[in-house]
PDB file of C-alpha atoms in Angstrom:
ATOM      1  CA  MET A   1       9.128 -10.424 -18.471  1.00 71.00           C
ATOM      2  CA  ALA A   2       7.022 -13.077 -16.868  1.00 79.00           C
ATOM      3  CA  LEU A   3       8.141 -14.314 -13.585  1.00 87.00           C
ATOM      4  CA  LEU A   4       5.126 -16.453 -12.655  1.00 86.00           C
ATOM      5  CA  LEU A   5       2.848 -18.002 -15.160  1.00 83.00           C
ATOM      6  CA  PHE A   6      -0.745 -19.290 -14.778  1.00 87.00           C
ATOM      7  CA  PRO A   7      -1.337 -22.809 -15.967  1.00 91.00           C
ATOM      8  CA  GLY A   8      -2.372 -21.941 -19.456  1.00 90.00           C
ATOM      9  CA  GLY A   9       1.078 -19.981 -19.816  1.00 89.00           C
ATOM     10  CA  GLU A  10      -0.315 -16.582 -19.478  1.00 89.00           C
ATOM     11  CA  THR A  11       1.707 -14.075 -17.596  1.00 89.00           C
ATOM     12  CA  PHE A  12       0.588 -13.745 -13.532  1.00 90.00           C
ATOM     13  CA  ALA A  13       3.595 -11.733 -12.302  1.00 94.00           C
ATOM     14  CA  THR A  14       5.744  -9.402 -14.129  1.00 95.00           C
ATOM     15  CA  GLY A  15       7.620  -7.869 -11.041  1.00 96.00           C
ATOM     16  CA  ALA A  16       8.988  -9.156  -7.575  1.00 97.00           C
ATOM     17  CA  ILE A  17      10.029  -7.425  -4.553  1.00 98.00           C
ATOM     18  CA  HIS A  18      11.650  -8.450  -1.195  1.00 98.00           C
ATOM     19  CA  TYR A  19       9.433  -7.738   1.863  1.00 98.00           C
ATOM     20  CA  ASP A  20      10.260  -7.151   5.475  1.00 97.00           C
ATOM     21  CA  TYR A  21       8.269  -9.495   7.991  1.00 96.00           C
ATOM     22  CA  ALA A  22       8.507  -7.395  11.150  1.00 95.00           C
ATOM     23  CA  PRO A  23       6.386  -5.370  13.552  1.00 93.00           C
ATOM     24  CA  ALA A  24       4.898  -2.349  12.074  1.00 87.00           C
ATOM     25  CA  THR A  25       6.306   0.007  14.839  1.00 84.00           C
ATOM     26  CA  PRO A  26       8.926  -0.770  17.788  1.00 85.00           C
ATOM     27  CA  GLY A  27       6.338  -1.231  20.466  1.00 85.00           C
ATOM     28  CA  GLU A  28       4.428  -4.086  18.745  1.00 87.00           C
ATOM     29  CA  THR A  29       5.228  -7.612  18.533  1.00 91.00           C
ATOM     30  CA  THR A  30       2.810  -8.862  15.824  1.00 92.00           C
ATOM     31  CA  ASN A  31       4.889  -9.303  12.586  1.00 95.00           C
ATOM     32  CA  ARG A  32       3.392  -8.077   9.170  1.00 95.00           C
ATOM     33  CA  ILE A  33       4.260  -8.058   5.481  1.00 97.00           C
ATOM     34  CA  ILE A  34       5.800  -4.498   4.944  1.00 97.00           C
ATOM     35  CA  LEU A  35       6.444  -3.559   1.488  1.00 97.00           C
ATOM     36  CA  PRO A  36       8.629  -0.854   0.147  1.00 98.00           C
ATOM     37  CA  VAL A  37       6.276   1.294  -2.286  1.00 98.00           C
ATOM     38  CA  LYS A  38       6.501   4.745  -3.893  1.00 97.00           C
ATOM     39  CA  VAL A  39       3.581   6.999  -3.136  1.00 97.00           C
ATOM     40  CA  GLU A  40       3.681   9.850  -5.934  1.00 95.00           C
ATOM     41  CA  ASN A  41       7.491   9.013  -6.302  1.00 94.00           C
ATOM     42  CA  ILE A  42       7.900   9.293  -2.188  1.00 96.00           C
ATOM     43  CA  LYS A  43       9.801   6.149  -1.291  1.00 97.00           C
ATOM     44  CA  THR A  44       8.091   4.718   1.833  1.00 96.00           C
ATOM     45  CA  GLU A  45       6.819   1.631   3.343  1.00 96.00           C
ATOM     46  CA  ALA A  46       3.408   0.146   3.684  1.00 97.00           C
ATOM     47  CA  ILE A  47       1.696  -2.874   5.348  1.00 96.00           C
ATOM     48  CA  LEU A  48       0.090  -5.362   3.188  1.00 96.00           C
ATOM     49  CA  ASP A  49      -3.569  -5.691   4.626  1.00 92.00           C
ATOM     50  CA  THR A  50      -6.054  -7.495   2.527  1.00 90.00           C
ATOM     51  CA  GLY A  51      -8.624  -6.295   5.201  1.00 86.00           C
ATOM     52  CA  ALA A  52      -7.957  -2.698   4.621  1.00 86.00           C
ATOM     53  CA  PRO A  53     -10.861  -1.208   2.659  1.00 86.00           C
ATOM     54  CA  TYR A  54      -8.632   1.313   1.021  1.00 91.00           C
ATOM     55  CA  PRO A  55      -4.937   1.984   0.978  1.00 95.00           C
ATOM     56  CA  ILE A  56      -4.345   4.363   3.804  1.00 95.00           C
ATOM     57  CA  ILE A  57      -1.548   6.914   3.301  1.00 95.00           C
ATOM     58  CA  ALA A  58       0.373   8.173   6.301  1.00 94.00           C
ATOM     59  CA  PRO A  59      -0.382  11.815   6.755  1.00 93.00           C
ATOM     60  CA  ARG A  60       3.383  12.744   6.886  1.00 93.00           C
ATOM     61  CA  ILE A  61       3.823  11.018   3.414  1.00 95.00           C
ATOM     62  CA  ALA A  62       0.606  12.460   2.011  1.00 94.00           C
ATOM     63  CA  ARG A  63       2.082  15.955   2.857  1.00 93.00           C
ATOM     64  CA  GLN A  64       5.406  15.076   1.428  1.00 94.00           C
ATOM     65  CA  ALA A  65       3.769  13.940  -1.933  1.00 94.00           C
ATOM     66  CA  GLY A  66       1.647  16.981  -2.137  1.00 92.00           C
ATOM     67  CA  LEU A  67      -1.469  14.924  -1.752  1.00 91.00           C
ATOM     68  CA  ASP A  68      -3.014  17.242   1.068  1.00 83.00           C
ATOM     69  CA  ARG A  69      -3.458  20.003  -1.447  1.00 85.00           C
ATOM     70  CA  LEU A  70      -5.737  17.944  -3.751  1.00 86.00           C
ATOM     71  CA  SER A  71      -9.429  17.986  -3.766  1.00 89.00           C
ATOM     72  CA  PRO A  72     -10.864  14.858  -2.436  1.00 92.00           C
ATOM     73  CA  LEU A  73     -13.284  12.691  -4.131  1.00 94.00           C
ATOM     74  CA  GLU A  74     -15.059  12.487  -0.958  1.00 95.00           C
ATOM     75  CA  ARG A  75     -14.923  13.017   2.799  1.00 95.00           C
ATOM     76  CA  ILE A  76     -15.188   9.977   5.159  1.00 93.00           C
ATOM     77  CA  THR A  77     -14.915   8.475   8.597  1.00 92.00           C
ATOM     78  CA  MET A  78     -12.977   5.371   9.106  1.00 89.00           C
ATOM     79  CA  MET A  79     -12.323   3.269  11.918  1.00 86.00           C
ATOM     80  CA  VAL A  80      -8.514   2.688  11.914  1.00 80.00           C
ATOM     81  CA  ARG A  81      -6.608   0.801  14.720  1.00 75.00           C
ATOM     82  CA  GLY A  82      -9.643   1.535  16.957  1.00 78.00           C
ATOM     83  CA  MET A  83      -9.777   5.244  16.216  1.00 81.00           C
ATOM     84  CA  ARG A  84     -12.289   6.953  14.385  1.00 89.00           C
ATOM     85  CA  LEU A  85     -10.507   9.136  11.719  1.00 88.00           C
ATOM     86  CA  GLU A  86     -11.819  11.810   9.400  1.00 92.00           C
ATOM     87  CA  GLY A  87     -10.041  11.996   5.973  1.00 93.00           C
ATOM     88  CA  SER A  88     -10.164  12.311   2.392  1.00 95.00           C
ATOM     89  CA  ILE A  89     -10.612   9.969  -0.435  1.00 96.00           C
ATOM     90  CA  ILE A  90      -8.367  10.687  -3.077  1.00 96.00           C
ATOM     91  CA  ARG A  91      -6.771   9.278  -6.699  1.00 95.00           C
ATOM     92  CA  LEU A  92      -2.996   8.640  -6.867  1.00 95.00           C
ATOM     93  CA  THR A  93      -0.287   6.662  -8.309  1.00 96.00           C
ATOM     94  CA  ILE A  94       1.290   4.242  -6.056  1.00 97.00           C
ATOM     95  CA  THR A  95       4.449   2.234  -7.590  1.00 98.00           C
ATOM     96  CA  LEU A  96       5.645  -1.090  -6.491  1.00 98.00           C
ATOM     97  CA  PRO A  97       9.230  -0.959  -7.241  1.00 98.00           C
ATOM     98  CA  ALA A  98      10.842  -4.431  -8.522  1.00 97.00           C
ATOM     99  CA  ASP A  99      13.808  -6.246  -7.412  1.00 97.00           C
ATOM    100  CA  ARG A 100      13.336  -8.474 -10.494  1.00 96.00           C
ATOM    101  CA  GLY A 101      11.260  -8.031 -13.233  1.00 96.00           C
ATOM    102  CA  GLU A 102       9.201  -4.676 -13.924  1.00 96.00           C
ATOM    103  CA  GLU A 103       7.928  -2.114 -11.464  1.00 97.00           C
ATOM    104  CA  GLU A 104       4.247  -1.388 -11.535  1.00 97.00           C
ATOM    105  CA  ASP A 105       2.537   1.777 -11.334  1.00 97.00           C
ATOM    106  CA  ILE A 106      -1.102   1.365  -9.885  1.00 96.00           C
ATOM    107  CA  ASP A 107      -3.882   4.144 -10.361  1.00 95.00           C
ATOM    108  CA  ALA A 108      -5.164   3.804  -6.656  1.00 95.00           C
ATOM    109  CA  THR A 109      -7.988   5.364  -4.541  1.00 95.00           C
ATOM    110  CA  ALA A 110      -6.831   5.766  -1.010  1.00 96.00           C
ATOM    111  CA  PHE A 111      -7.827   7.460   2.164  1.00 95.00           C
ATOM    112  CA  ILE A 112      -5.677  10.142   4.012  1.00 94.00           C
ATOM    113  CA  PRO A 113      -6.407  10.760   7.767  1.00 93.00           C
ATOM    114  CA  ASP A 114      -6.538  14.451   8.479  1.00 89.00           C
ATOM    115  CA  VAL A 115      -4.697  14.564  11.819  1.00 80.00           C
ATOM    116  CA  GLU A 116      -1.090  13.552  11.778  1.00 79.00           C
ATOM    117  CA  GLU A 117      -0.801  13.591  15.531  1.00 79.00           C
ATOM    118  CA  TYR A 118      -3.342  10.775  15.741  1.00 72.00           C
ATOM    119  CA  TRP A 119      -1.516   8.616  13.404  1.00 80.00           C
ATOM    120  CA  GLY A 120       1.996   8.971  14.911  1.00 77.00           C
ATOM    121  CA  ASN A 121       4.925   6.984  13.451  1.00 80.00           C
ATOM    122  CA  PHE A 122       2.727   4.073  12.055  1.00 84.00           C
ATOM    123  CA  PRO A 123       3.518   3.302   8.191  1.00 89.00           C
ATOM    124  CA  SER A 124       1.046   3.448   5.359  1.00 94.00           C
ATOM    125  CA  PHE A 125      -1.153   0.555   4.501  1.00 94.00           C
ATOM    126  CA  ILE A 126      -1.923  -1.266   1.109  1.00 95.00           C
ATOM    127  CA  GLY A 127      -5.643  -2.287   1.027  1.00 88.00           C
ATOM    128  CA  GLN A 128      -7.864  -4.537  -1.107  1.00 91.00           C
ATOM    129  CA  ILE A 129     -10.366  -2.020  -2.584  1.00 91.00           C
ATOM    130  CA  GLY A 130      -8.529   0.542  -4.373  1.00 92.00           C
ATOM    131  CA  PHE A 131      -5.180  -1.190  -4.900  1.00 96.00           C
ATOM    132  CA  LEU A 132      -4.971  -4.758  -4.368  1.00 95.00           C
ATOM    133  CA  GLU A 133      -7.968  -5.622  -6.513  1.00 95.00           C
ATOM    134  CA  ARG A 134      -6.083  -3.878  -9.615  1.00 95.00           C
ATOM    135  CA  ILE A 135      -3.210  -6.247  -9.633  1.00 96.00           C
ATOM    136  CA  THR A 136      -2.341  -9.809  -9.682  1.00 95.00           C
ATOM    137  CA  PHE A 137      -0.328 -10.754  -6.571  1.00 96.00           C
ATOM    138  CA  ALA A 138       1.280 -13.583  -4.561  1.00 96.00           C
ATOM    139  CA  VAL A 139       3.482 -13.778  -1.428  1.00 97.00           C
ATOM    140  CA  ASN A 140       6.007 -16.488  -1.048  1.00 96.00           C
ATOM    141  CA  PRO A 141       6.935 -16.650   2.836  1.00 96.00           C
ATOM    142  CA  SER A 142       9.778 -19.033   2.271  1.00 96.00           C
ATOM    143  CA  THR A 143      11.759 -16.249   0.416  1.00 97.00           C
ATOM    144  CA  ASP A 144       9.910 -13.078   1.593  1.00 97.00           C
ATOM    145  CA  THR A 145       8.818 -12.360  -2.028  1.00 97.00           C
ATOM    146  CA  PHE A 146       6.179 -10.398  -3.104  1.00 97.00           C
ATOM    147  CA  TYR A 147       5.012 -10.922  -6.817  1.00 97.00           C
ATOM    148  CA  PHE A 148       2.903  -8.850  -8.751  1.00 97.00           C
ATOM    149  CA  GLY A 149       1.624  -7.997 -12.335  1.00 95.00           C
ATOM    150  CA  PRO A 150      -1.206  -6.153 -14.044  1.00 94.00           C
ATOM    151  CA  LEU A 151      -4.723  -7.662 -14.527  1.00 88.00           C
ATOM    152  CA  THR A 152      -5.255  -9.012 -17.668  1.00 73.00           C
TER     153      THR A 152
END
């Protein structure tokens, strides 16, 4: 099912979901696009951040999904929210559920910080490398709709 089309008639988006435009945590004042997602079938929320180098999975969600038991592709240190965090790069499936059209499973490469205490109640992030670069997407701020589809 095509929801959005390229000018030549090819499918651009096959799914759409409503997003929240709100602060990420109660103490913040900056609004962010917050998408409902499933990380290995665990429902959660993630901030859409085209500047994030990878999806960053909140340690609590990674633990619930059993991702903390996987062998990492590599170990790295990333600067996140002003903190140097050590963690693992892993492969996983992140699903964009659909309010309209079809949900999309994305084979993603993500970062999981090691120390949950440093992360606090902050949600996960959806980043450019390892996720957004693997789909087509569009944001309609007048309806708070995130459109998505597979790369063709």
